Each structure stands twice: as C-alpha cells, then as structure tokens.
PDB file of C-alpha atoms (C1' of nucleotides) in Angstrom:
ATOM      1  CA  MET A 929      -9.150  -0.866  22.772  1.00  0.00           C
ATOM      2  CA  ILE A 930     -12.235  -2.193  24.464  1.00  0.00           C
ATOM      3  CA  PHE A 931     -14.632  -4.569  22.830  1.00  0.00           C
ATOM      4  CA  THR A 932     -18.140  -4.647  24.268  1.00  0.00           C
ATOM      5  CA  TYR A 933     -19.502  -7.779  22.573  1.00  0.00           C
ATOM      6  CA  MET A 934     -21.722  -9.919  24.792  1.00  0.00           C
ATOM      7  CA  CYS A 935     -21.510 -13.582  24.000  1.00  0.00           C
ATOM      8  CA  LYS A 936     -24.659 -15.345  22.855  1.00  0.00           C
ATOM      9  CA  THR A 937     -24.220 -18.388  25.062  1.00  0.00           C
ATOM     10  CA  CYS A 938     -23.916 -16.913  28.528  1.00  0.00           C
ATOM     11  CA  GLY A 939     -24.034 -13.141  28.070  1.00  0.00           C
ATOM     12  CA  CYS A 940     -20.515 -12.724  29.400  1.00  0.00           C
ATOM     13  CA  SER A 941     -18.206 -10.012  28.148  1.00  0.00           C
ATOM     14  CA  SER A 942     -14.974 -11.619  29.263  1.00  0.00           C
ATOM     15  CA  ARG A 943     -13.251 -11.091  25.929  1.00  0.00           C
ATOM     16  CA  SER A 944     -12.724  -7.437  26.451  1.00  0.00           C
ATOM     17  CA  ARG A 945     -10.069  -6.384  24.004  1.00  0.00           C
ATOM     18  CA  ASP A 946     -10.918  -5.391  20.477  1.00  0.00           C
ATOM     19  CA  PHE A 947      -9.493  -6.825  17.303  1.00  0.00           C
ATOM     20  CA  GLY A 948      -6.719  -4.979  15.637  1.00  0.00           C
ATOM     21  CA  THR A 949      -4.721  -4.478  18.808  1.00  0.00           C
ATOM     22  CA  ILE A 950      -1.036  -4.770  17.993  1.00  0.00           C
ATOM     23  CA  GLU A 951       1.075  -6.138  20.766  1.00  0.00           C
ATOM     24  CA  ARG A 952       3.443  -3.524  22.239  1.00  0.00           C
ATOM     25  CA  PHE A 953       2.654  -1.080  19.434  1.00  0.00           C
ATOM     26  CA  VAL A 954       3.385   1.688  21.929  1.00  0.00           C
ATOM     27  CA  GLU A 955       7.109   0.893  21.840  1.00  0.00           C
ATOM     28  CA  PRO A 956       7.903   1.934  18.257  1.00  0.00           C
ATOM     29  CA  CYS A 957       5.674   4.961  18.873  1.00  0.00           C
ATOM     30  CA  ILE A 958       7.788   5.911  21.893  1.00  0.00           C
ATOM     31  CA  LEU A 959      10.992   5.442  19.902  1.00  0.00           C
ATOM     32  CA  LEU A 960       9.695   7.579  17.053  1.00  0.00           C
ATOM     33  CA  LEU A 961       8.775  10.399  19.437  1.00  0.00           C
ATOM     34  CA  LEU A 962      12.167  10.143  21.149  1.00  0.00           C
ATOM     35  CA  SER A 963      13.825  10.267  17.717  1.00  0.00           C
ATOM     36  CA  LYS A 964      12.535  13.822  17.434  1.00  0.00           C
ATOM     37  CA  GLU A 965      13.518  14.887  20.951  1.00  0.00           C
ATOM     38  CA  SER A 966      14.250  13.423  24.365  1.00  0.00           C
ATOM     39  CA  ALA A 967      11.270  13.479  26.727  1.00  0.00           C
ATOM     40  CA  HIS A 968       9.970  12.253  30.071  1.00  0.00           C
ATOM     41  CA  GLY A 969       7.204   9.697  30.505  1.00  0.00           C
ATOM     42  CA  TYR A 970       4.318  11.992  31.225  1.00  0.00           C
ATOM     43  CA  GLY A 971       5.367  14.311  28.397  1.00  0.00           C
ATOM     44  CA  LEU A 972       4.977  11.456  25.907  1.00  0.00           C
ATOM     45  CA  LEU A 973       1.317  10.843  26.744  1.00  0.00           C
ATOM     46  CA  GLU A 974      -0.230  13.270  24.286  1.00  0.00           C
ATOM     47  CA  GLY A 975       1.869  12.200  21.303  1.00  0.00           C
ATOM     48  CA  LEU A 976       1.262   8.537  22.119  1.00  0.00           C
ATOM     49  CA  GLU A 977      -2.491   9.034  22.220  1.00  0.00           C
ATOM     50  CA  THR A 978      -2.301  10.339  18.646  1.00  0.00           C
ATOM     51  CA  HIS A 979      -0.138   7.456  17.472  1.00  0.00           C
ATOM     52  CA  CYS A 980      -2.084   4.755  19.293  1.00  0.00           C
ATOM     53  CA  GLY A 981      -5.559   6.076  18.562  1.00  0.00           C
ATOM     54  CA  GLU A 982      -6.586   6.154  22.225  1.00  0.00           C
ATOM     55  CA  LYS A 983      -5.347   7.081  25.679  1.00  0.00           C
ATOM     56  CA  VAL A 984      -2.322   5.115  26.812  1.00  0.00           C
ATOM     57  CA  ASP A 985      -2.363   3.710  30.343  1.00  0.00           C
ATOM     58  CA  VAL A 986       0.078   5.807  32.361  1.00  0.00           C
ATOM     59  CA  GLY A 987       1.247   2.988  34.602  1.00  0.00           C
ATOM     60  CA  ASP A 988       1.835   0.829  31.590  1.00  0.00           C
ATOM     61  CA  LEU A 989       3.853   3.609  29.954  1.00  0.00           C
ATOM     62  CA  TYR A 990       6.270   3.925  32.875  1.00  0.00           C
ATOM     63  CA  ARG A 991       6.756   0.198  33.088  1.00  0.00           C
ATOM     64  CA  THR A 992       7.335   0.049  29.343  1.00  0.00           C
ATOM     65  CA  LEU A 993       9.970   2.793  29.499  1.00  0.00           C
ATOM     66  CA  ARG A 994      11.847   0.951  32.254  1.00  0.00           C
ATOM     67  CA  ARG A 995      11.695  -2.247  30.259  1.00  0.00           C
ATOM     68  CA  MET A 996      13.001  -0.460  27.180  1.00  0.00           C
ATOM     69  CA  GLU A 997      15.827   0.999  29.230  1.00  0.00           C
ATOM     70  CA  HIS A 998      16.677  -2.484  30.496  1.00  0.00           C
ATOM     71  CA  ASP A 999      16.775  -3.679  26.908  1.00  0.00           C
ATOM     72  CA  GLY A1000      19.127  -0.855  25.950  1.00  0.00           C
ATOM     73  CA  TRP A1001      16.828   1.021  23.572  1.00  0.00           C
ATOM     74  CA  VAL A1002      16.648   4.158  25.707  1.00  0.00           C
ATOM     75  CA  THR A1003      18.675   5.728  28.521  1.00  0.00           C
ATOM     76  CA  SER A1004      17.364   8.002  31.254  1.00  0.00           C
ATOM     77  CA  VAL A1005      18.605  10.706  33.588  1.00  0.00           C
ATOM     78  CA  TRP A1006      16.812  12.670  36.316  1.00  0.00           C
ATOM     79  CA  ASP A1007      16.152  16.262  35.380  1.00  0.00           C
ATOM     80  CA  LYS A1008      15.896  18.222  38.636  1.00  0.00           C
ATOM     81  CA  LYS A1009      16.055  21.708  37.172  1.00  0.00           C
ATOM     82  CA  ASN A1010      12.259  21.965  36.839  1.00  0.00           C
ATOM     83  CA  VAL A1011       9.367  22.449  39.233  1.00  0.00           C
ATOM     84  CA  ARG A1012       8.977  18.693  39.448  1.00  0.00           C
ATOM     85  CA  ASP A1013      11.650  16.080  38.980  1.00  0.00           C
ATOM     86  CA  LYS A1014      11.462  14.334  35.640  1.00  0.00           C
ATOM     87  CA  ARG A1015      13.132  11.212  34.357  1.00  0.00           C
ATOM     88  CA  VAL A1016      14.159  12.185  30.835  1.00  0.00           C
ATOM     89  CA  TYR A1017      14.572   9.420  28.269  1.00  0.00           C
ATOM     90  CA  THR A1018      16.868   9.465  25.246  1.00  0.00           C
ATOM     91  CA  ILE A1019      16.909   6.967  22.386  1.00  0.00           C
ATOM     92  CA  THR A1020      20.101   4.934  21.895  1.00  0.00           C
ATOM     93  CA  LYS A1021      21.803   3.510  18.830  1.00  0.00           C
ATOM     94  CA  GLU A1022      20.171   0.175  19.624  1.00  0.00           C
ATOM     95  CA  GLY A1023      16.841   1.967  19.923  1.00  0.00           C
ATOM     96  CA  HIS A1024      17.195   3.388  16.429  1.00  0.00           C
ATOM     97  CA  ALA A1025      18.053  -0.056  15.106  1.00  0.00           C
ATOM     98  CA  PHE A1026      15.110  -1.587  16.867  1.00  0.00           C
ATOM     99  CA  LEU A1027      12.702   1.029  15.570  1.00  0.00           C
ATOM    100  CA  LYS A1028      13.840   0.216  12.050  1.00  0.00           C
ATOM    101  CA  HIS A1029      13.288  -3.471  12.723  1.00  0.00           C
ATOM    102  CA  ALA A1030       9.824  -2.796  14.172  1.00  0.00           C
ATOM    103  CA  VAL A1031       8.802  -0.721  11.157  1.00  0.00           C
ATOM    104  CA  ALA A1032       9.907  -3.470   8.787  1.00  0.00           C
ATOM    105  CA  SER A1033       7.980  -5.985  10.885  1.00  0.00           C
ATOM    106  CA  LEU A1034       4.860  -3.815  10.814  1.00  0.00           C
ATOM    107  CA  LYS A1035       5.193  -3.628   7.051  1.00  0.00           C
ATOM    108  CA  GLN A1036       4.694  -7.385   6.944  1.00  0.00           C
ATOM    109  CA  THR A1037       1.728  -7.096   9.280  1.00  0.00           C
ATOM    110  CA  ASP A1038       0.263  -4.471   6.993  1.00  0.00           C
ATOM    111  CA  GLU A1039       0.500  -6.903   4.119  1.00  0.00           C
ATOM    112  CA  LEU A1040      -1.339  -9.578   6.102  1.00  0.00           C
ATOM    113  CA  ILE A1041      -4.111  -7.126   6.938  1.00  0.00           C
ATOM    114  CA  HIS A1042      -4.489  -6.166   3.294  1.00  0.00           C
ATOM    115  CA  HIS A1043      -4.517  -9.803   2.282  1.00  0.00           C
ATOM    116  CA  LEU A1044      -7.435 -10.299   4.663  1.00  0.00           C
ATOM    117  CA  PHE A1045      -9.167  -7.261   3.213  1.00  0.00           C
ATOM    118  CA  SER A1046      -8.886  -8.523  -0.350  1.00  0.00           C
ATOM    119  CA  GLY A1047     -10.151 -11.949   0.697  1.00  0.00           C
ATOM    120  CA  TYR A1048     -13.036 -10.307   2.514  1.00  0.00           C
ATOM    121  CA  GLN A1049     -13.980  -8.228  -0.479  1.00  0.00           C
ATOM    122  CA  LYS A1050     -14.083 -11.306  -2.661  1.00  0.00           C
ATOM    123  CA  VAL A1051     -16.493 -13.053  -0.317  1.00  0.00           C
ATOM    124  CA  TYR A1052     -18.520  -9.978   0.601  1.00  0.00           C
ATOM    125  CA  PRO A1053     -18.284  -7.679  -2.463  1.00  0.00           C
ATOM    126  CA  ASP A1054     -21.180  -5.506  -1.282  1.00  0.00           C
ATOM    127  CA  SER A1055     -19.909  -4.919   2.260  1.00  0.00           C
ATOM    128  CA  ASN A1056     -19.200  -1.428   3.524  1.00  0.00           C
ATOM    129  CA  ALA A1057     -16.836  -2.643   6.259  1.00  0.00           C
ATOM    130  CA  ILE A1058     -13.636  -1.565   4.540  1.00  0.00           C
TER     131      ILE A1058
ATOM    132  CA  MET B1149       6.202 -14.488  15.313  1.00  0.00           C
ATOM    133  CA  ILE B1150       9.383 -14.930  17.267  1.00  0.00           C
ATOM    134  CA  PHE B1151      11.784 -12.129  17.963  1.00  0.00           C
ATOM    135  CA  THR B1152      15.347 -13.117  18.750  1.00  0.00           C
ATOM    136  CA  TYR B1153      16.711  -9.830  20.114  1.00  0.00           C
ATOM    137  CA  MET B1154      19.141 -10.241  22.980  1.00  0.00           C
ATOM    138  CA  CYS B1155      19.019  -7.411  25.463  1.00  0.00           C
ATOM    139  CA  LYS B1156      22.134  -5.294  25.922  1.00  0.00           C
ATOM    140  CA  THR B1157      21.981  -5.256  29.711  1.00  0.00           C
ATOM    141  CA  CYS B1158      21.884  -8.914  30.621  1.00  0.00           C
ATOM    142  CA  GLY B1159      21.814 -10.839  27.344  1.00  0.00           C
ATOM    143  CA  CYS B1160      18.385 -12.283  28.067  1.00  0.00           C
ATOM    144  CA  SER B1161      15.898 -12.984  25.317  1.00  0.00           C
ATOM    145  CA  SER B1162      12.791 -12.929  27.477  1.00  0.00           C
ATOM    146  CA  ARG B1163      10.838 -10.698  25.143  1.00  0.00           C
ATOM    147  CA  SER B1164      10.286 -13.365  22.603  1.00  0.00           C
ATOM    148  CA  ARG B1165       7.410 -12.173  20.426  1.00  0.00           C
ATOM    149  CA  ASP B1166       8.003  -9.903  17.493  1.00  0.00           C
ATOM    150  CA  PHE B1167       6.367  -6.580  16.803  1.00  0.00           C
ATOM    151  CA  GLY B1168       3.442  -6.517  14.495  1.00  0.00           C
ATOM    152  CA  THR B1169       1.613  -9.388  16.165  1.00  0.00           C
ATOM    153  CA  ILE B1170      -2.097  -8.657  16.142  1.00  0.00           C
ATOM    154  CA  GLU B1171      -4.027 -10.124  19.007  1.00  0.00           C
ATOM    155  CA  ARG B1172      -6.401 -12.897  17.934  1.00  0.00           C
ATOM    156  CA  PHE B1173      -5.814 -12.135  14.261  1.00  0.00           C
ATOM    157  CA  VAL B1174      -6.462 -15.799  13.611  1.00  0.00           C
ATOM    158  CA  GLU B1175     -10.159 -15.379  14.420  1.00  0.00           C
ATOM    159  CA  PRO B1176     -11.208 -13.177  11.500  1.00  0.00           C
ATOM    160  CA  CYS B1177      -9.038 -15.418   9.306  1.00  0.00           C
ATOM    161  CA  ILE B1178     -10.966 -18.465  10.493  1.00  0.00           C
ATOM    162  CA  LEU B1179     -14.275 -16.703   9.877  1.00  0.00           C
ATOM    163  CA  LEU B1180     -13.236 -15.693   6.383  1.00  0.00           C
ATOM    164  CA  LEU B1181     -12.240 -19.264   5.520  1.00  0.00           C
ATOM    165  CA  LEU B1182     -15.512 -20.593   6.966  1.00  0.00           C
ATOM    166  CA  SER B1183     -17.390 -17.995   4.901  1.00  0.00           C
ATOM    167  CA  LYS B1184     -16.218 -19.871   1.822  1.00  0.00           C
ATOM    168  CA  GLU B1185     -17.007 -23.343   3.154  1.00  0.00           C
ATOM    169  CA  SER B1186     -17.457 -25.212   6.430  1.00  0.00           C
ATOM    170  CA  ALA B1187     -14.339 -27.012   7.597  1.00  0.00           C
ATOM    171  CA  HIS B1188     -12.780 -28.893  10.493  1.00  0.00           C
ATOM    172  CA  GLY B1189      -9.911 -27.579  12.611  1.00  0.00           C
ATOM    173  CA  TYR B1190      -7.045 -29.464  11.026  1.00  0.00           C
ATOM    174  CA  GLY B1191      -8.358 -28.636   7.570  1.00  0.00           C
ATOM    175  CA  LEU B1192      -8.056 -24.926   8.306  1.00  0.00           C
ATOM    176  CA  LEU B1193      -4.327 -25.087   9.082  1.00  0.00           C
ATOM    177  CA  GLU B1194      -3.030 -24.555   5.586  1.00  0.00           C
ATOM    178  CA  GLY B1195      -5.269 -21.606   4.792  1.00  0.00           C
ATOM    179  CA  LEU B1196      -4.515 -20.021   8.147  1.00  0.00           C
ATOM    180  CA  GLU B1197      -0.782 -20.269   7.570  1.00  0.00           C
ATOM    181  CA  THR B1198      -1.242 -18.227   4.402  1.00  0.00           C
ATOM    182  CA  HIS B1199      -3.391 -15.624   6.123  1.00  0.00           C
ATOM    183  CA  CYS B1200      -1.249 -15.377   9.247  1.00  0.00           C
ATOM    184  CA  GLY B1201       2.129 -15.489   7.532  1.00  0.00           C
ATOM    185  CA  GLU B1202       3.373 -18.389   9.617  1.00  0.00           C
ATOM    186  CA  LYS B1203       2.353 -21.747  11.050  1.00  0.00           C
ATOM    187  CA  VAL B1204      -0.535 -21.548  13.491  1.00  0.00           C
ATOM    188  CA  ASP B1205      -0.223 -23.508  16.732  1.00  0.00           C
ATOM    189  CA  VAL B1206      -2.586 -26.476  16.415  1.00  0.00           C
ATOM    190  CA  GLY B1207      -3.537 -26.564  20.078  1.00  0.00           C
ATOM    191  CA  ASP B1208      -4.248 -22.867  20.007  1.00  0.00           C
ATOM    192  CA  LEU B1209      -6.441 -23.348  16.932  1.00  0.00           C
ATOM    193  CA  TYR B1210      -8.662 -25.956  18.595  1.00  0.00           C
ATOM    194  CA  ARG B1211      -9.013 -23.880  21.732  1.00  0.00           C
ATOM    195  CA  THR B1212      -9.844 -20.828  19.632  1.00  0.00           C
ATOM    196  CA  LEU B1213     -12.525 -22.696  17.709  1.00  0.00           C
ATOM    197  CA  ARG B1214     -14.157 -23.850  20.945  1.00  0.00           C
ATOM    198  CA  ARG B1215     -14.052 -20.299  22.284  1.00  0.00           C
ATOM    199  CA  MET B1216     -15.613 -18.981  19.087  1.00  0.00           C
ATOM    200  CA  GLU B1217     -18.329 -21.601  19.357  1.00  0.00           C
ATOM    201  CA  HIS B1218     -18.999 -20.540  22.936  1.00  0.00           C
ATOM    202  CA  ASP B1219     -19.330 -16.959  21.719  1.00  0.00           C
ATOM    203  CA  GLY B1220     -21.799 -18.021  19.039  1.00  0.00           C
ATOM    204  CA  TRP B1221     -19.732 -17.173  15.978  1.00  0.00           C
ATOM    205  CA  VAL B1222     -19.492 -20.765  14.767  1.00  0.00           C
ATOM    206  CA  THR B1223     -21.349 -24.016  15.336  1.00  0.00           C
ATOM    207  CA  SER B1224     -19.936 -27.528  15.095  1.00  0.00           C
ATOM    208  CA  VAL B1225     -21.109 -31.057  14.397  1.00  0.00           C
ATOM    209  CA  TRP B1226     -19.211 -34.351  14.357  1.00  0.00           C
ATOM    210  CA  ASP B1227     -18.702 -35.757  10.903  1.00  0.00           C
ATOM    211  CA  LYS B1228     -18.300 -39.521  11.276  1.00  0.00           C
ATOM    212  CA  LYS B1229     -18.657 -40.488   7.642  1.00  0.00           C
ATOM    213  CA  ASN B1230     -14.905 -40.246   6.981  1.00  0.00           C
ATOM    214  CA  VAL B1231     -11.889 -42.365   7.845  1.00  0.00           C
ATOM    215  CA  ARG B1232     -11.356 -40.226  10.930  1.00  0.00           C
ATOM    216  CA  ASP B1233     -13.983 -38.348  12.923  1.00  0.00           C
ATOM    217  CA  LYS B1234     -13.961 -34.630  12.270  1.00  0.00           C
ATOM    218  CA  ARG B1235     -15.627 -31.789  14.105  1.00  0.00           C
ATOM    219  CA  VAL B1236     -16.911 -29.613  11.288  1.00  0.00           C
ATOM    220  CA  TYR B1237     -17.397 -25.915  11.968  1.00  0.00           C
ATOM    221  CA  THR B1238     -19.887 -23.619  10.271  1.00  0.00           C
ATOM    222  CA  ILE B1239     -20.056 -19.828  10.539  1.00  0.00           C
ATOM    223  CA  THR B1240     -23.218 -18.326  12.057  1.00  0.00           C
ATOM    224  CA  LYS B1241     -25.082 -15.075  11.450  1.00  0.00           C
ATOM    225  CA  GLU B1242     -23.294 -13.636  14.483  1.00  0.00           C
ATOM    226  CA  GLY B1243     -19.995 -14.845  13.027  1.00  0.00           C
ATOM    227  CA  HIS B1244     -20.637 -12.927   9.813  1.00  0.00           C
ATOM    228  CA  ALA B1245     -21.470  -9.808  11.833  1.00  0.00           C
ATOM    229  CA  PHE B1246     -18.373 -10.203  13.936  1.00  0.00           C
ATOM    230  CA  LEU B1247     -16.137 -10.657  10.902  1.00  0.00           C
ATOM    231  CA  LYS B1248     -17.466  -7.402   9.512  1.00  0.00           C
ATOM    232  CA  HIS B1249     -16.752  -5.697  12.822  1.00  0.00           C
ATOM    233  CA  ALA B1250     -13.234  -7.144  12.932  1.00  0.00           C
ATOM    234  CA  VAL B1251     -12.475  -5.969   9.398  1.00  0.00           C
ATOM    235  CA  ALA B1252     -13.648  -2.440  10.241  1.00  0.00           C
ATOM    236  CA  SER B1253     -11.507  -2.535  13.375  1.00  0.00           C
ATOM    237  CA  LEU B1254      -8.467  -3.690  11.415  1.00  0.00           C
ATOM    238  CA  LYS B1255      -9.050  -0.827   9.012  1.00  0.00           C
ATOM    239  CA  GLN B1256      -8.432   1.558  11.911  1.00  0.00           C
ATOM    240  CA  THR B1257      -5.341  -0.385  12.897  1.00  0.00           C
ATOM    241  CA  ASP B1258      -4.126  -0.103   9.339  1.00  0.00           C
ATOM    242  CA  GLU B1259      -4.454   3.669   9.564  1.00  0.00           C
ATOM    243  CA  LEU B1260      -2.403   3.746  12.773  1.00  0.00           C
ATOM    244  CA  ILE B1261       0.334   1.692  11.142  1.00  0.00           C
ATOM    245  CA  HIS B1262       0.449   4.036   8.162  1.00  0.00           C
ATOM    246  CA  HIS B1263       0.536   7.033  10.457  1.00  0.00           C
ATOM    247  CA  LEU B1264       3.611   5.516  12.101  1.00  0.00           C
ATOM    248  CA  PHE B1265       5.158   4.880   8.678  1.00  0.00           C
ATOM    249  CA  SER B1266       4.697   8.483   7.568  1.00  0.00           C
ATOM    250  CA  GLY B1267       6.148   9.750  10.855  1.00  0.00           C
ATOM    251  CA  TYR B1268       9.072   7.392  10.445  1.00  0.00           C
ATOM    252  CA  GLN B1269       9.773   8.550   6.925  1.00  0.00           C
ATOM    253  CA  LYS B1270       9.846  12.162   8.058  1.00  0.00           C
ATOM    254  CA  VAL B1271      12.436  11.405  10.733  1.00  0.00           C
ATOM    255  CA  TYR B1272      14.419   8.893   8.687  1.00  0.00           C
ATOM    256  CA  PRO B1273      13.931   9.949   5.035  1.00  0.00           C
ATOM    257  CA  ASP B1274      16.824   7.786   3.829  1.00  0.00           C
ATOM    258  CA  SER B1275      15.756   4.572   5.570  1.00  0.00           C
ATOM    259  CA  ASN B1276      15.024   1.436   3.595  1.00  0.00           C
ATOM    260  CA  ALA B1277      12.862  -0.074   6.359  1.00  0.00           C
ATOM    261  CA  ILE B1278       9.531   0.543   4.683  1.00  0.00           C
TER     262      ILE B1278
ATOM    263  C1'  DT C1229      -8.400  27.269  54.129  1.00  0.00           C
ATOM    264  C1'  DA C1230     -10.031  23.354  51.976  1.00  0.00           C
ATOM    265  C1'  DC C1231     -10.823  20.922  47.990  1.00  0.00           C
ATOM    266  C1'  DA C1232     -10.422  19.353  43.383  1.00  0.00           C
ATOM    267  C1'  DC C1233      -7.460  18.714  39.627  1.00  0.00           C
ATOM    268  C1'  DA C1234      -3.116  18.343  36.956  1.00  0.00           C
ATOM    269  C1'  DT C1235       1.685  16.875  36.861  1.00  0.00           C
ATOM    270  C1'  DA C1236       4.945  13.089  37.635  1.00  0.00           C
ATOM    271  C1'  DT C1237       6.499   8.440  38.707  1.00  0.00           C
ATOM    272  C1'  DA C1238       5.580   3.947  40.189  1.00  0.00           C
ATOM    273  C1'  DT C1239       3.674  -0.696  41.950  1.00  0.00           C
ATOM    274  C1'  DG C1240      -0.074  -4.475  42.867  1.00  0.00           C
ATOM    275  C1'  DT C1241      -3.188  -7.515  40.999  1.00  0.00           C
ATOM    276  C1'  DA C1242      -6.005  -9.945  37.849  1.00  0.00           C
ATOM    277  C1'  DA C1243      -7.412 -11.300  33.254  1.00  0.00           C
ATOM    278  C1'  DA C1244      -6.494 -12.610  28.603  1.00  0.00           C
ATOM    279  C1'  DT C1245      -3.526 -14.455  25.188  1.00  0.00           C
ATOM    280  C1'  DA C1246       0.288 -17.033  23.158  1.00  0.00           C
ATOM    281  C1'  DT C1247       3.708 -20.652  23.299  1.00  0.00           C
ATOM    282  C1'  DC C1248       5.397 -25.020  24.002  1.00  0.00           C
ATOM    283  C1'  DA C1249       4.796 -29.544  25.523  1.00  0.00           C
ATOM    284  C1'  DT C1250       2.165 -33.536  25.985  1.00  0.00           C
ATOM    285  C1'  DA C1251      -1.778 -37.048  25.372  1.00  0.00           C
ATOM    286  C1'  DT C1252      -4.633 -40.002  22.605  1.00  0.00           C
ATOM    287  C1'  DA C1253      -5.734 -42.696  18.577  1.00  0.00           C
ATOM    288  C1'  DG C1254      -6.160 -44.559  13.925  1.00  0.00           C
ATOM    289  C1'  DC C1255      -4.021 -45.106   9.420  1.00  0.00           C
ATOM    290  C1'  DA C1256      -0.196 -45.469   5.848  1.00  0.00           C
ATOM    291  C1'  DA C1257       4.322 -46.366   4.356  1.00  0.00           C
ATOM    292  C1'  DT C1258       8.979 -48.206   4.974  1.00  0.00           C
TER     293       DT C1258
ATOM    294  C1'  DA D 115       8.442 -52.119  14.605  1.00  0.00           C
ATOM    295  C1'  DT D 116       8.533 -47.457  14.095  1.00  0.00           C
ATOM    296  C1'  DT D 117       8.181 -43.263  11.905  1.00  0.00           C
ATOM    297  C1'  DG D 118       5.045 -39.883  10.170  1.00  0.00           C
ATOM    298  C1'  DC D 119       0.514 -37.896   9.130  1.00  0.00           C
ATOM    299  C1'  DT D 120      -4.292 -36.870  10.328  1.00  0.00           C
ATOM    300  C1'  DA D 121      -7.318 -35.270  14.021  1.00  0.00           C
ATOM    301  C1'  DT D 122      -8.701 -33.358  18.464  1.00  0.00           C
ATOM    302  C1'  DA D 123      -7.562 -31.847  22.880  1.00  0.00           C
ATOM    303  C1'  DT D 124      -5.444 -30.369  27.532  1.00  0.00           C
ATOM    304  C1'  DG D 125      -1.616 -28.731  30.917  1.00  0.00           C
ATOM    305  C1'  DA D 126       1.665 -25.473  32.177  1.00  0.00           C
ATOM    306  C1'  DT D 127       4.031 -21.323  31.737  1.00  0.00           C
ATOM    307  C1'  DA D 128       5.237 -16.711  30.072  1.00  0.00           C
ATOM    308  C1'  DT D 129       3.863 -12.342  28.419  1.00  0.00           C
ATOM    309  C1'  DT D 130       0.994  -8.524  27.895  1.00  0.00           C
ATOM    310  C1'  DT D 131      -2.784  -5.583  29.096  1.00  0.00           C
ATOM    311  C1'  DA D 132      -6.159  -3.326  32.086  1.00  0.00           C
ATOM    312  C1'  DC D 133      -7.543  -1.330  36.120  1.00  0.00           C
ATOM    313  C1'  DA D 134      -6.685   0.195  40.636  1.00  0.00           C
ATOM    314  C1'  DT D 135      -3.942   2.311  43.929  1.00  0.00           C
ATOM    315  C1'  DA D 136       0.069   4.932  46.173  1.00  0.00           C
ATOM    316  C1'  DT D 137       2.969   8.925  46.682  1.00  0.00           C
ATOM    317  C1'  DA D 138       4.111  13.756  46.286  1.00  0.00           C
ATOM    318  C1'  DT D 139       3.961  18.521  44.641  1.00  0.00           C
ATOM    319  C1'  DG D 140       1.862  22.490  42.297  1.00  0.00           C
ATOM    320  C1'  DT D 141      -2.236  25.293  40.652  1.00  0.00           C
ATOM    321  C1'  DG D 142      -6.675  27.038  40.529  1.00  0.00           C
ATOM    322  C1'  DT D 143     -10.946  28.091  42.857  1.00  0.00           C
ATOM    323  C1'  DA D 144     -15.044  28.277  45.950  1.00  0.00           C
TER     324       DA D 144
END
DNA sequence: TACACATATATGTAAATATCATATAGCAAT
DNA sequence: ATTGCTATATGATATTTACATATATGTGTA
C-alpha cells in the first residue's frame, strides 16, 4: 500500500508505505490458496490480489515462494507439459502447520486492532473513520 | 513479536518476526494516547505495551517520536520543572487527521484479515486456530 | 513483418523498518 | 559500592518492501 502524505516540515514523502500493512501477509495467503490446489507463481497472482487488497509485486512473489520452499512450507517441481514451463508449488505438512500458526497469530493482531478502534471511539465518539 | 520457527532445510531461525506484525502500528497508538493527554516518551511505555500487546523497544519509541515530530503530527517542549527533564509531546491538528486516516486504513486491513479467516474456515472447517 | 502485450521466472538495488546493543546521567534503595 | 529505575538518545545490523530490469516464449494485431 502506498501512502502519499507529504510532511509538513520539509514536504518530503519519504514515508511511503501506508498504515495497516501486515508484514509478510502474502505468505498465509499463498498457503491458503495452495491448500485448495497446487499452483505456479504466476497463477497465484489473481487470487493473491483479492486476498491482499492490491496487486502483489511479481518479483517479490517468486522470491517469497523460494524462501517458503527453503523453510519447508512448500515443495516445487517443474511442469514441462504445458506451452511454457511452470514451477508448480505444493503445500507441505509443515506448511499446513504454519498456516494454522499464522491464522492464530493474526487473530491476536485482530484483537489489537479492535482494541485501538474502541479506544478511538471513546476519544472521538463522533468520528466516521471506523 | 518474535517467531521461533526453525526451518526444516538448514535449521536456521533467520526469519525472526512473527506474522501479524503491523508496520508502524505504534504510531496510531501513540497518537491515541496523546489525544487523551500530552506525555513524554518514557511515560507512554506502559500504555503502548497494552495497545501493542508486548513491550515496545524504548530506543525505537524515541526515534519514532522524533520522526512524528518531523512529520508534524506532534510537537514537543522540554519540561524542566520535574526531578528529571522530560520532553513532553503534544498531538497537533495534523496528528489528529493522521490518526483518523490510520484508523480508516486499519479498518481495511481488518477486512483483509477476516477474509483470510473465512477462507481458512472453508478449507479447514474443523480447525481450532481461530 | 514488426510491434505491443501477456505469460512465466528471476535478480539487482535502494529505501524503510525493526531489533538489539550501547551511551549518558541523575536518583533511590540496599 | 552497586544495582535498579527513570529518561533520552544513537549505532549497527537484519529484514522486508518497492521498483526496476533481464530473459524467453506465445498471441494478437496493424
């Protein structure tokens, strides 16, 4: 997410990323999609855009998949039966376990967000932000 | 948040941060606390721990406050009337506006998290993760 | 035919953020 | 004395993200 705020002091826009960005949120999204069916990197793009609320950087996606393979959450094989070669990823037992862990972790995050919301509503009862 | 997963391939634990970490979540928390009353950095620690779900790095807090002052969201003055000197921060008009923006942004994040949850429950209806 | 565009994977580089350690200094309690 | 708390701050490093670029093939179209 891109944040376009220009700072009052010097007019810079160096702080480019928006609030609400969850670090490596794309990873549980990938694991959830692969829980339904194995897929190759490019084929995940559309589903990830839905889950992440915006386009996912393609280069970042491929690097993430390799990292996840290194960590043992997915495995990959080359599929050469198609028009173009595809590296097809499959979720592992460890990947399932990690997805469960990530969901539980996000549950805690969700509670922190809602705690902020309730605090905000107390201070600004007339706000339409939420 | 610290994530202690050891990777299957090489046993490393290089990916240390847990899922669910929201980038710069501490900033709207600071602004909410300053909406109630002006405060100095060290005095914010306790309230921030509640809002962030864990201890906030003190060094990070001071750097964040300076950054927020540079961006015009808070102002600070030295309070020398006490036993120890304190730099007391006050939220600005721009800080109020930014907090509102951050809350609206987190509302979208909240929706993405819940979208993941509902997808997860479809694939794993018997899971106790959520 | 030439060109743009989509599919498919991947790397290079820079910026922003988070983490951990360290520095300074006064005060209180043991 | 020295340990611990209050209070502010910087240095160094690791991690993540964003944007650009590279490569190669297929598909549509002017």
